PDB file of C-alpha atoms in Angstrom:
ATOM      1  CA  MET U   1     -13.686  20.111  17.549  1.00  0.00           C
ATOM      2  CA  GLU U   2     -15.591  23.804  17.969  1.00  0.00           C
ATOM      3  CA  LEU U   3     -16.684  24.612  14.414  1.00  0.00           C
ATOM      4  CA  LYS U   4     -16.930  28.458  14.151  1.00  0.00           C
ATOM      5  CA  ILE U   5     -16.804  31.036  11.628  1.00  0.00           C
ATOM      6  CA  ASP U   6     -16.084  34.623  12.606  1.00  0.00           C
ATOM      7  CA  HIS U   7     -18.590  37.222  10.589  1.00  0.00           C
ATOM      8  CA  LYS U   8     -16.928  40.350  11.525  1.00  0.00           C
ATOM      9  CA  SER U   9     -13.657  38.909  10.387  1.00  0.00           C
ATOM     10  CA  PRO U  10     -12.535  40.293   6.977  1.00  0.00           C
ATOM     11  CA  ILE U  11     -11.549  36.326   6.169  1.00  0.00           C
ATOM     12  CA  PRO U  12     -14.437  35.667   3.133  1.00  0.00           C
ATOM     13  CA  LEU U  13     -16.426  33.399   4.737  1.00  0.00           C
ATOM     14  CA  HIS U  14     -15.890  30.351   2.383  1.00  0.00           C
ATOM     15  CA  VAL U  15     -11.928  31.128   3.004  1.00  0.00           C
ATOM     16  CA  GLN U  16     -12.473  30.070   6.693  1.00  0.00           C
ATOM     17  CA  ALA U  17     -14.777  27.581   6.282  1.00  0.00           C
ATOM     18  CA  GLU U  18     -12.568  25.858   3.718  1.00  0.00           C
ATOM     19  CA  GLN U  19      -9.120  25.983   6.735  1.00  0.00           C
ATOM     20  CA  LEU U  20     -12.000  24.857   9.940  1.00  0.00           C
ATOM     21  CA  ILE U  21     -12.999  22.005   6.988  1.00  0.00           C
ATOM     22  CA  ARG U  22      -8.720  21.415   6.756  1.00  0.00           C
ATOM     23  CA  GLN U  23      -8.594  20.834  10.338  1.00  0.00           C
ATOM     24  CA  LEU U  24     -11.745  18.999  10.711  1.00  0.00           C
ATOM     25  CA  ALA U  25      -9.956  16.640   8.533  1.00  0.00           C
ATOM     26  CA  GLN U  26      -6.621  15.923  10.597  1.00  0.00           C
ATOM     27  CA  SER U  27      -9.189  14.405  13.192  1.00  0.00           C
ATOM     28  CA  PRO U  28      -8.750  10.708  13.421  1.00  0.00           C
ATOM     29  CA  ASP U  29     -12.268   9.628  12.775  1.00  0.00           C
ATOM     30  CA  TYR U  30     -12.230  11.287   9.575  1.00  0.00           C
ATOM     31  CA  GLN U  31      -8.438  10.101   8.602  1.00  0.00           C
ATOM     32  CA  HIS U  32     -10.147   6.498   8.846  1.00  0.00           C
ATOM     33  CA  GLY U  33     -12.899   7.173   6.906  1.00  0.00           C
ATOM     34  CA  LYS U  34     -15.875   8.984   8.552  1.00  0.00           C
ATOM     35  CA  LEU U  35     -18.022  10.587   6.217  1.00  0.00           C
ATOM     36  CA  LEU U  36     -18.005  14.687   6.854  1.00  0.00           C
ATOM     37  CA  PRO U  37     -20.916  16.368   8.418  1.00  0.00           C
ATOM     38  CA  ASN U  38     -23.506  16.403   5.223  1.00  0.00           C
ATOM     39  CA  GLU U  39     -23.391  20.059   3.511  1.00  0.00           C
ATOM     40  CA  VAL U  40     -27.173  20.835   5.066  1.00  0.00           C
ATOM     41  CA  ASP U  41     -25.955  20.456   8.345  1.00  0.00           C
ATOM     42  CA  LEU U  42     -22.371  21.801   8.296  1.00  0.00           C
ATOM     43  CA  ALA U  43     -23.887  25.072   6.872  1.00  0.00           C
ATOM     44  CA  LYS U  44     -25.902  25.264   9.850  1.00  0.00           C
ATOM     45  CA  ARG U  45     -23.514  24.653  11.969  1.00  0.00           C
ATOM     46  CA  LEU U  46     -21.383  27.780  10.780  1.00  0.00           C
ATOM     47  CA  ALA U  47     -24.242  29.829   9.640  1.00  0.00           C
ATOM     48  CA  ILE U  48     -23.416  30.388   5.700  1.00  0.00           C
ATOM     49  CA  SER U  49     -25.143  29.144   3.320  1.00  0.00           C
ATOM     50  CA  ARG U  50     -24.720  26.246   0.984  1.00  0.00           C
ATOM     51  CA  ALA U  51     -23.382  28.060  -1.638  1.00  0.00           C
ATOM     52  CA  THR U  52     -20.371  29.121   0.670  1.00  0.00           C
ATOM     53  CA  LEU U  53     -19.904  26.232   2.055  1.00  0.00           C
ATOM     54  CA  ARG U  54     -19.674  23.908  -1.573  1.00  0.00           C
ATOM     55  CA  GLN U  55     -17.468  26.489  -2.627  1.00  0.00           C
ATOM     56  CA  ALA U  56     -14.696  26.107   0.182  1.00  0.00           C
ATOM     57  CA  ILE U  57     -15.550  22.084  -0.358  1.00  0.00           C
ATOM     58  CA  ASN U  58     -14.765  22.108  -4.295  1.00  0.00           C
ATOM     59  CA  LYS U  59     -11.889  23.773  -3.552  1.00  0.00           C
ATOM     60  CA  LEU U  60     -10.681  20.630  -1.201  1.00  0.00           C
ATOM     61  CA  VAL U  61     -11.671  18.149  -3.841  1.00  0.00           C
ATOM     62  CA  PHE U  62      -9.861  19.848  -6.705  1.00  0.00           C
ATOM     63  CA  GLU U  63      -7.262  19.994  -3.847  1.00  0.00           C
ATOM     64  CA  GLY U  64      -7.496  16.061  -3.557  1.00  0.00           C
ATOM     65  CA  LEU U  65      -8.312  16.066   0.013  1.00  0.00           C
ATOM     66  CA  LEU U  66     -11.457  15.279  -0.192  1.00  0.00           C
ATOM     67  CA  VAL U  67     -13.724  12.557  -2.350  1.00  0.00           C
ATOM     68  CA  ARG U  68     -17.638  13.597  -2.516  1.00  0.00           C
ATOM     69  CA  LYS U  69     -19.684  10.603  -4.426  1.00  0.00           C
ATOM     70  CA  LYS U  70     -23.077  11.331  -5.414  1.00  0.00           C
ATOM     71  CA  GLY U  71     -25.736   9.625  -2.948  1.00  0.00           C
ATOM     72  CA  VAL U  72     -23.208   8.478  -0.370  1.00  0.00           C
ATOM     73  CA  GLY U  73     -21.368  11.908   1.329  1.00  0.00           C
ATOM     74  CA  THR U  74     -17.752  13.428   1.343  1.00  0.00           C
ATOM     75  CA  ARG U  75     -14.740  11.983   2.668  1.00  0.00           C
ATOM     76  CA  VAL U  76     -11.209  12.678   3.413  1.00  0.00           C
ATOM     77  CA  VAL U  77      -8.795  11.338   1.269  1.00  0.00           C
ATOM     78  CA  LYS U  78      -6.873   8.118   2.457  1.00  0.00           C
ATOM     79  CA  LYS U  79      -2.958   9.029   1.962  1.00  0.00           C
ATOM     80  CA  LYS U  80      -1.336   6.961  -0.864  1.00  0.00           C
ATOM     81  CA  TYR U  81       1.674   5.375   0.048  1.00  0.00           C
ATOM     82  CA  SER U  82       4.185   4.876  -3.406  1.00  0.00           C
ATOM     83  CA  SER U  83       6.282   2.349  -4.196  1.00  0.00           C
ATOM     84  CA  ARG U  84       9.390   3.960  -6.905  1.00  0.00           C
ATOM     85  CA  SER U  85      10.268   0.900  -9.866  1.00  0.00           C
ATOM     86  CA  ASN U  86      14.187   2.400  -9.870  1.00  0.00           C
ATOM     87  CA  ASN U  87      16.789   1.960  -7.091  1.00  0.00           C
ATOM     88  CA  TRP U  88      13.814  -0.500  -5.643  1.00  0.00           C
ATOM     89  CA  LEU U  89      14.405  -2.106  -2.171  1.00  0.00           C
ATOM     90  CA  SER U  90      12.220  -4.532   0.120  1.00  0.00           C
ATOM     91  CA  PHE U  91       9.396  -3.096   1.697  1.00  0.00           C
ATOM     92  CA  SER U  92      10.040  -2.510   4.763  1.00  0.00           C
ATOM     93  CA  GLN U  93      13.347  -0.485   2.971  1.00  0.00           C
ATOM     94  CA  GLU U  94      10.499   1.081   0.837  1.00  0.00           C
ATOM     95  CA  MET U  95       8.470   2.235   3.975  1.00  0.00           C
ATOM     96  CA  ALA U  96      11.346   3.241   6.165  1.00  0.00           C
ATOM     97  CA  ALA U  97      12.723   5.506   3.635  1.00  0.00           C
ATOM     98  CA  ARG U  98       9.970   7.623   4.229  1.00  0.00           C
ATOM     99  CA  GLY U  99       9.123   7.528   7.588  1.00  0.00           C
ATOM    100  CA  ILE U 100       6.388   5.320   7.543  1.00  0.00           C
ATOM    101  CA  PRO U 101       6.005   2.691   9.831  1.00  0.00           C
ATOM    102  CA  VAL U 102       4.573  -1.085   8.877  1.00  0.00           C
ATOM    103  CA  ARG U 103       3.139  -3.287  11.039  1.00  0.00           C
ATOM    104  CA  ASN U 104       2.689  -7.326  10.277  1.00  0.00           C
ATOM    105  CA  PHE U 105      -1.112  -8.032  10.619  1.00  0.00           C
ATOM    106  CA  GLU U 106      -0.332 -11.899   9.155  1.00  0.00           C
ATOM    107  CA  LEU U 107       2.889 -13.887   9.084  1.00  0.00           C
ATOM    108  CA  HIS U 108       2.599 -17.128   7.686  1.00  0.00           C
ATOM    109  CA  ILE U 109       5.663 -20.159   6.830  1.00  0.00           C
ATOM    110  CA  SER U 110       4.990 -22.857   5.132  1.00  0.00           C
ATOM    111  CA  TRP U 111       6.590 -25.501   2.688  1.00  0.00           C
ATOM    112  CA  GLU U 112       4.984 -26.301  -0.633  1.00  0.00           C
ATOM    113  CA  LYS U 113       5.678 -28.031  -3.663  1.00  0.00           C
ATOM    114  CA  PRO U 114       5.707 -26.180  -6.815  1.00  0.00           C
ATOM    115  CA  ASP U 115       3.300 -25.671  -9.330  1.00  0.00           C
ATOM    116  CA  GLU U 116       4.570 -25.727 -13.186  1.00  0.00           C
ATOM    117  CA  THR U 117       5.261 -21.729 -13.017  1.00  0.00           C
ATOM    118  CA  LEU U 118       7.580 -22.076  -9.924  1.00  0.00           C
ATOM    119  CA  GLN U 119       9.262 -25.030 -11.367  1.00  0.00           C
ATOM    120  CA  ARG U 120      10.146 -22.861 -15.155  1.00  0.00           C
ATOM    121  CA  PHE U 121      10.958 -19.552 -12.935  1.00  0.00           C
ATOM    122  CA  PHE U 122      13.006 -21.470 -10.383  1.00  0.00           C
ATOM    123  CA  GLU U 123      14.264 -24.219 -12.791  1.00  0.00           C
ATOM    124  CA  ILE U 124      13.536 -27.517 -10.619  1.00  0.00           C
ATOM    125  CA  ASP U 125      11.204 -29.767 -10.752  1.00  0.00           C
ATOM    126  CA  GLY U 126       8.231 -30.855  -8.604  1.00  0.00           C
ATOM    127  CA  GLU U 127       9.020 -32.609  -6.015  1.00  0.00           C
ATOM    128  CA  LYS U 128      11.630 -29.965  -4.591  1.00  0.00           C
ATOM    129  CA  LYS U 129       9.744 -28.098  -1.998  1.00  0.00           C
ATOM    130  CA  VAL U 130       9.877 -24.590  -1.665  1.00  0.00           C
ATOM    131  CA  LEU U 131       9.299 -22.086   1.482  1.00  0.00           C
ATOM    132  CA  LYS U 132       6.393 -19.529   0.946  1.00  0.00           C
ATOM    133  CA  LEU U 133       6.235 -16.949   2.813  1.00  0.00           C
ATOM    134  CA  GLU U 134       2.437 -14.892   3.455  1.00  0.00           C
ATOM    135  CA  ARG U 135       2.261 -11.521   4.742  1.00  0.00           C
ATOM    136  CA  VAL U 136      -0.441  -8.875   5.866  1.00  0.00           C
ATOM    137  CA  ARG U 137       1.187  -5.874   6.442  1.00  0.00           C
ATOM    138  CA  GLY U 138      -0.225  -2.323   6.374  1.00  0.00           C
ATOM    139  CA  GLN U 139      -0.275   0.609   9.539  1.00  0.00           C
ATOM    140  CA  GLU U 140      -1.848   0.821  12.495  1.00  0.00           C
ATOM    141  CA  SER U 141      -4.986   1.878  11.165  1.00  0.00           C
ATOM    142  CA  GLY U 142      -5.564  -0.825   8.927  1.00  0.00           C
ATOM    143  CA  PRO U 143      -3.827  -3.898   6.497  1.00  0.00           C
ATOM    144  CA  PHE U 144      -3.226  -2.280   2.908  1.00  0.00           C
ATOM    145  CA  VAL U 145      -0.495  -5.174   1.160  1.00  0.00           C
ATOM    146  CA  TYR U 146      -1.063  -8.871   1.168  1.00  0.00           C
ATOM    147  CA  PHE U 147       2.689 -10.616   0.212  1.00  0.00           C
ATOM    148  CA  ILE U 148       3.077 -14.463  -1.005  1.00  0.00           C
ATOM    149  CA  SER U 149       6.940 -15.018  -1.856  1.00  0.00           C
ATOM    150  CA  TYR U 150       8.319 -18.132  -2.587  1.00  0.00           C
ATOM    151  CA  PHE U 151      11.800 -18.938  -2.418  1.00  0.00           C
ATOM    152  CA  HIS U 152      14.591 -21.005  -4.229  1.00  0.00           C
ATOM    153  CA  PRO U 153      15.775 -23.768  -2.017  1.00  0.00           C
ATOM    154  CA  ARG U 154      19.814 -23.093  -2.959  1.00  0.00           C
ATOM    155  CA  ILE U 155      19.115 -19.837  -0.648  1.00  0.00           C
ATOM    156  CA  GLY U 156      19.053 -22.303   2.047  1.00  0.00           C
ATOM    157  CA  LEU U 157      16.212 -21.157   4.007  1.00  0.00           C
ATOM    158  CA  SER U 158      14.807 -22.766   6.818  1.00  0.00           C
ATOM    159  CA  GLY U 159      11.742 -20.914   7.845  1.00  0.00           C
ATOM    160  CA  GLU U 160      13.022 -20.438  11.578  1.00  0.00           C
ATOM    161  CA  GLU U 161      13.926 -16.515  10.550  1.00  0.00           C
ATOM    162  CA  ASP U 162      13.008 -13.527  11.607  1.00  0.00           C
ATOM    163  CA  PHE U 163      10.878 -12.543   8.507  1.00  0.00           C
ATOM    164  CA  LYS U 164       9.813  -9.542  10.206  1.00  0.00           C
ATOM    165  CA  ARG U 165      13.462  -7.913   9.277  1.00  0.00           C
ATOM    166  CA  PRO U 166      13.669  -6.482   5.875  1.00  0.00           C
ATOM    167  CA  LEU U 167      13.995  -9.364   3.162  1.00  0.00           C
ATOM    168  CA  TYR U 168      16.739  -8.419   1.433  1.00  0.00           C
ATOM    169  CA  ASP U 169      18.430  -7.940   4.602  1.00  0.00           C
ATOM    170  CA  ILE U 170      18.280 -11.349   5.921  1.00  0.00           C
ATOM    171  CA  LEU U 171      19.447 -12.780   2.526  1.00  0.00           C
ATOM    172  CA  GLU U 172      22.363 -10.294   2.568  1.00  0.00           C
ATOM    173  CA  HIS U 173      23.213 -11.140   6.057  1.00  0.00           C
ATOM    174  CA  ASP U 174      22.651 -13.852   6.515  1.00  0.00           C
ATOM    175  CA  PHE U 175      22.745 -16.189   3.765  1.00  0.00           C
ATOM    176  CA  HIS U 176      25.730 -13.673   1.956  1.00  0.00           C
ATOM    177  CA  ILE U 177      23.240 -13.623  -0.997  1.00  0.00           C
ATOM    178  CA  VAL U 178      22.610 -10.475  -2.585  1.00  0.00           C
ATOM    179  CA  ALA U 179      19.377  -9.481  -4.285  1.00  0.00           C
ATOM    180  CA  ASP U 180      20.657  -7.687  -7.456  1.00  0.00           C
ATOM    181  CA  LEU U 181      18.178  -7.633 -10.533  1.00  0.00           C
ATOM    182  CA  SER U 182      14.201  -7.133 -10.089  1.00  0.00           C
ATOM    183  CA  LYS U 183      11.445  -7.967 -13.111  1.00  0.00           C
ATOM    184  CA  GLU U 184       7.712  -6.572 -12.578  1.00  0.00           C
ATOM    185  CA  GLU U 185       4.624  -7.053 -14.018  1.00  0.00           C
ATOM    186  CA  ILE U 186       1.790  -4.548 -12.734  1.00  0.00           C
ATOM    187  CA  SER U 187      -1.970  -5.159 -13.138  1.00  0.00           C
ATOM    188  CA  ALA U 188      -5.217  -4.219 -12.061  1.00  0.00           C
ATOM    189  CA  LEU U 189      -8.158  -7.070 -10.610  1.00  0.00           C
ATOM    190  CA  ILE U 190     -11.077  -7.060  -8.557  1.00  0.00           C
ATOM    191  CA  ALA U 191     -10.837  -8.536  -4.541  1.00  0.00           C
ATOM    192  CA  ASP U 192     -12.755 -11.259  -4.177  1.00  0.00           C
ATOM    193  CA  LYS U 193     -13.678 -12.798  -0.672  1.00  0.00           C
ATOM    194  CA  PHE U 194     -10.619 -14.315  -0.079  1.00  0.00           C
ATOM    195  CA  LEU U 195      -8.752 -10.871  -0.779  1.00  0.00           C
ATOM    196  CA  ALA U 196     -11.346  -8.833   0.564  1.00  0.00           C
ATOM    197  CA  GLU U 197     -10.636 -10.315   4.259  1.00  0.00           C
ATOM    198  CA  LYS U 198      -7.131 -10.746   3.980  1.00  0.00           C
ATOM    199  CA  LEU U 199      -6.875  -6.489   2.957  1.00  0.00           C
ATOM    200  CA  ASP U 200      -9.895  -5.926   5.241  1.00  0.00           C
ATOM    201  CA  ALA U 201     -11.404  -4.596   1.968  1.00  0.00           C
ATOM    202  CA  ALA U 202     -14.846  -4.755   0.165  1.00  0.00           C
ATOM    203  CA  PRO U 203     -15.597  -7.689  -2.353  1.00  0.00           C
ATOM    204  CA  GLY U 204     -15.110  -5.806  -5.665  1.00  0.00           C
ATOM    205  CA  GLU U 205     -12.678  -3.243  -5.182  1.00  0.00           C
ATOM    206  CA  ALA U 206     -10.094  -2.665  -7.043  1.00  0.00           C
ATOM    207  CA  ILE U 207      -6.731  -4.002  -6.415  1.00  0.00           C
ATOM    208  CA  LEU U 208      -2.885  -3.144  -7.969  1.00  0.00           C
ATOM    209  CA  PHE U 209      -1.070  -6.359  -8.253  1.00  0.00           C
ATOM    210  CA  ARG U 210       2.181  -7.347  -8.767  1.00  0.00           C
ATOM    211  CA  LYS U 211       4.585  -9.665  -9.824  1.00  0.00           C
ATOM    212  CA  ARG U 212       7.979  -9.351  -9.134  1.00  0.00           C
ATOM    213  CA  TYR U 213      10.836 -11.873  -9.995  1.00  0.00           C
ATOM    214  CA  VAL U 214      14.296 -11.011  -7.825  1.00  0.00           C
ATOM    215  CA  PHE U 215      17.610 -11.781  -9.433  1.00  0.00           C
ATOM    216  CA  ASP U 216      20.538 -12.179  -7.598  1.00  0.00           C
ATOM    217  CA  GLN U 217      23.952 -10.769  -9.125  1.00  0.00           C
ATOM    218  CA  ALA U 218      24.660 -13.817 -11.252  1.00  0.00           C
ATOM    219  CA  GLU U 219      21.204 -13.540 -13.024  1.00  0.00           C
ATOM    220  CA  ARG U 220      19.949 -16.925 -10.468  1.00  0.00           C
ATOM    221  CA  PRO U 221      16.232 -16.822  -9.564  1.00  0.00           C
ATOM    222  CA  LEU U 222      16.132 -16.136  -6.053  1.00  0.00           C
ATOM    223  CA  GLU U 223      12.552 -14.897  -5.170  1.00  0.00           C
ATOM    224  CA  TYR U 224       8.945 -15.472  -6.905  1.00  0.00           C
ATOM    225  CA  ASN U 225       6.753 -12.364  -5.033  1.00  0.00           C
ATOM    226  CA  LEU U 226       3.171 -12.010  -5.619  1.00  0.00           C
ATOM    227  CA  GLY U 227       2.221  -8.313  -3.776  1.00  0.00           C
ATOM    228  CA  TYR U 228      -2.222  -7.398  -3.433  1.00  0.00           C
ATOM    229  CA  TYR U 229      -2.527  -3.382  -2.872  1.00  0.00           C
ATOM    230  CA  ARG U 230      -5.268  -1.575  -1.994  1.00  0.00           C
ATOM    231  CA  ALA U 231      -5.896   0.148  -4.983  1.00  0.00           C
ATOM    232  CA  GLU U 232      -6.757   3.489  -3.273  1.00  0.00           C
ATOM    233  CA  SER U 233      -3.911   3.338  -0.467  1.00  0.00           C
ATOM    234  CA  PHE U 234      -1.251   2.863  -2.609  1.00  0.00           C
ATOM    235  CA  ILE U 235       0.420   4.762  -6.054  1.00  0.00           C
ATOM    236  CA  TYR U 236       3.281   2.692  -8.085  1.00  0.00           C
ATOM    237  CA  THR U 237       5.465   5.342 -10.010  1.00  0.00           C
ATOM    238  CA  VAL U 238       8.008   4.718 -12.241  1.00  0.00           C
ATOM    239  CA  GLU U 239      10.730   7.204 -13.426  1.00  0.00           C
ATOM    240  CA  SER U 240      13.017   6.417 -16.267  1.00  0.00           C
ATOM    241  CA  ARG U 241      15.538   8.530 -18.210  1.00  0.00           C
ATOM    242  CA  ARG U 242      15.817   8.715 -21.953  1.00  0.00           C
ATOM    243  CA  GLN U 243      18.671   7.173 -23.299  1.00  0.00           C
ATOM    244  CA  GLY U 244      20.620   8.617 -26.311  1.00  0.00           C
TER     245      GLY U 244
END
């Protein structure tokens, strides 16, 4: 992309610089995390002072388009994907509603004996194996969530289902079970080596952790779900209405 300031234009130099940086930020390289040119080089390319360039950059940082870290540089802020707590959907349905295409980077199915947590939640003994579904999901640019789901044996899942379909569509259409109630716990943690590899993140990076308990219309347990989200890529939005 050619970066050029029109010094004869009545448009202020810092405004022109701001417009050029906005265009530059749309480049796939910068959308994927590449650092913008440093201020000295960029000011020289535009033939403007560093103070004028900094005025433009400061405005874009304030808007949330750019993030600047001392000793590192300036980069485009990654788009954050949002999940809302009311009228909850499966992840596929959430992303489809926002027009965001989802890619499965990993999909693993196994059968495991439940630990004490699962035994208590599902109200089953430790000898009854449960289906475990692991998925690493995201966009073409990379993964941003790692899900682990365990399902009550009562559902009748075989493990041969097409889990590329929305999960709750499978339960409703194939097994006539409606996931009706979700109870969730949300916390933050630091990525260990295992999570960092799953999410293409750095060890020590912030992770949003969501634990979800899913029940059917009779409030019987269906799914125990653990979700690990890259914090820089995800926002969890809570919407509530005051009663009375």
